[in-house]
């Protein structure tokens, strides 16, 4: 492989032969849908129309039993008429699967006895109700209005268009266009993806769930599927029994389904110790869960821009047939620790001027002409004259001679320093001193932690010896009034300024409210010591408005014309000051209602913070009333966060508060940011999704603050066909203000290959990137659309994508009982199922509205790696990983299912917001003593805890692992001990995403079964 890159050309299909992938005969019917079908998200109806018999579905081994569409696979060519086999039947909901009241049973392939079992219907549109729901697509502020966008009905009508004279050819799975199909098979071992057969031993015909089937791997040769011969080996009775939550209703063995853990492990092993070189038209990068050193050679690092597919369809019809989104994930302020070199910084005046027509910055994607006198802009398609001061001639292949000396010509990412300089960012602290706060008993601890943090900042500033790094700090307290403090070092003691009129804030002074920290540390210390001794002057029985401390802090920053962070330490109850009985209230408008929608007043105040560059971080120090106002909208919309505690009475809460406070202050932050997105001439930005206030133009985003995890999903669409030779380009230009007041511009440019072959597009998708894109899109859509509709859309998109890949891209003849997946999309079904049954889209009985609001905003603020960890947590066995040779980040992660848990073991569950330690009932006594300092399982306390610091190998290794994992997450977490059989095991069940979830979500095996059956039905 050139440039030392690891090979990523494992573009083989993944084939899986379903033991229970039965086919109903036309004369058999289902009984009415059972109750469990609704509880697991399935529809109460089954797809309409009978399926063909076994001979038509080619479930045998005779060559004349192939499906009617096998001629397409053999020829590798498809056209508009090829997709006419997709069903065009529909009901009132355009995105629902085809349903009818004429239920059909599903007979077993191997034994006619199984035909008597009650198999549920094979569609899964809705969860809560079985009635028809009228489809409604409300205007989405995150998405541009596109009159030419396709609805599901339009998609199906396109699939049934008459034949065209110019069919679109489907290429071989090879990446290099000069290789033919036979050459590719010879080079990579052919269609080396595995498919699995089965042989099932039935115990009784009446059992609702039969014994797990035995599976055997069938042989493959050169891309063709050999005849399957069932194995007759006896069952292994030493296997760990399946948990009821992980069992499949169709007798499928969940352990033999495509594994997300295995895919991550294979990718990690492939890139271990290697460098990924990101160059022009680079191949698939390592998965976001793989830590790998990345070298920028003219294409942006995948840490900054990660494309959903690294081979863009050349036209809109091909993109529509894939049924998968086209877009990129943008993390413009990414952490550069994994980069081989830091992003180069140069002066703005020294860089070659970019396009004067569209405003795109100079980048390696620009095409030079006329010996360097002009360049062609790929984003608008126009020519630009080069100023004579910046002219340099070109050499071979139209490359300027000074390319290697200019980062804007040779690097996928670079940063420029603008000449103008603004005000440095400030840190403003707002402390609640209402009656509730003064009687809570936690203010003394809060002020001590603030003092400790500020003292460490002063020490670091003095050691650095850089006057420009001196942070300006302000302090204010509030109850129903605002108390500002004049911290001028010229005063003998600070002066308090009380503002009683909070409706229209007028600052009495401005200059001395924010003072350099070195000059005012003693004044702040004296005020912090007096705050716990304040007397309650005003009652707060009705609570305080959410906007009060935000408006006061914003007025201070606006008065001094500087950006900054506003840290609010709040205790009293919160109320909203809006009027719900007005025409703009919840019940007084015809707009679609959602519990996730922020109030208009919160959005208006967030917009003011964005224009000023004020990031709000709120620390709620008390338990808020159930049904009260949720204070998180303004913090999250301004790039901040909401942190909640319970009066800081316990050591765990206090430790978590200290870690969160330190992270918020020390995190590198960009202020008053503007994000502009440029795409190739024949592409357009159709929507942007993330934690921000959407504007009128989706390609332009304004942010109050951003940090290394801030990620935005950008949805792209075709306006015209792309030129395959020129490829596609995406540029992201970030303008922001640094901590010291410097105005900087960071430019990221990604170039992608184009292809008219649908195969190339499918085989350059990655499931982890698709999961993050779907998550951000769906979590933004909950503001306007019903949850049922979103879950159904996810299922429909994946089902039709599987059907499209099976029809147009599978080069081998496969039977209807075989699941066909692209190599890097094997984990997509388990990811999508985890997203569908998340608390945001499928609330449980014990999930509160505030918890769902908090989870939605937190997940929208995650980057790609953390998003994958949220929807598929890391399940680590601790006992085998305590030897000195094991790394801090164990490679032996297990599948997130209860069948992976052994009662003799210890397991750590790692997710961005949760860390659980599961202890089995049969853990050796010596292990309990070494880790918990107790010898009895029954005396081991469950719940939130801290592991004792014991001097033995097991304790040291486990605590080191926990500290290492805690450093990767954005929030401080508590360690929760979960004992096997304890009532708190439900917290663990939410993270075993391959099992049935407590909120009614289906298991991975059942969901994958329904996906496959429905995808096959679309082809009949």
Short mmCIF file of N, CA, C and O in Angstrom, two decimals, residues 274 396 591 671 690-691 809 939:
data_model
loop_
_atom_site.label_atom_id
_atom_site.label_comp_id
_atom_site.label_asym_id
_atom_site.label_seq_id
_atom_site.Cartn_x
_atom_site.Cartn_y
_atom_site.Cartn_z
N UNK A 274 0.33 2.24 13.44
CA UNK A 274 0.48 2.76 12.09
C UNK A 274 -0.01 4.21 12.03
O UNK A 274 -0.68 4.69 12.94
N UNK A 396 4.93 20.84 -13.03
CA UNK A 396 4.12 19.76 -13.57
C UNK A 396 2.85 19.55 -12.78
O UNK A 396 2.80 19.75 -11.55
N UNK A 591 -48.58 25.46 15.77
CA UNK A 591 -47.34 24.76 15.49
C UNK A 591 -47.31 23.43 16.25
O UNK A 591 -47.94 23.28 17.29
N UNK A 671 -14.50 31.71 21.27
CA UNK A 671 -15.63 32.58 21.58
C UNK A 671 -16.11 33.30 20.32
O UNK A 671 -15.34 33.54 19.38
N UNK A 690 -27.25 20.06 15.26
CA UNK A 690 -26.34 20.10 16.39
C UNK A 690 -26.94 20.94 17.50
O UNK A 690 -28.11 21.35 17.45
N UNK A 691 -26.12 21.22 18.52
CA UNK A 691 -26.59 21.99 19.67
C UNK A 691 -26.28 23.46 19.43
O UNK A 691 -25.28 24.00 19.92
N UNK A 809 -25.92 -4.42 -5.49
CA UNK A 809 -24.49 -4.49 -5.18
C UNK A 809 -24.01 -5.89 -4.83
O UNK A 809 -22.80 -6.10 -4.74
N UNK A 939 -22.69 -8.29 52.19
CA UNK A 939 -22.36 -7.04 52.90
C UNK A 939 -21.79 -5.98 51.97
O UNK A 939 -21.51 -4.86 52.41
#
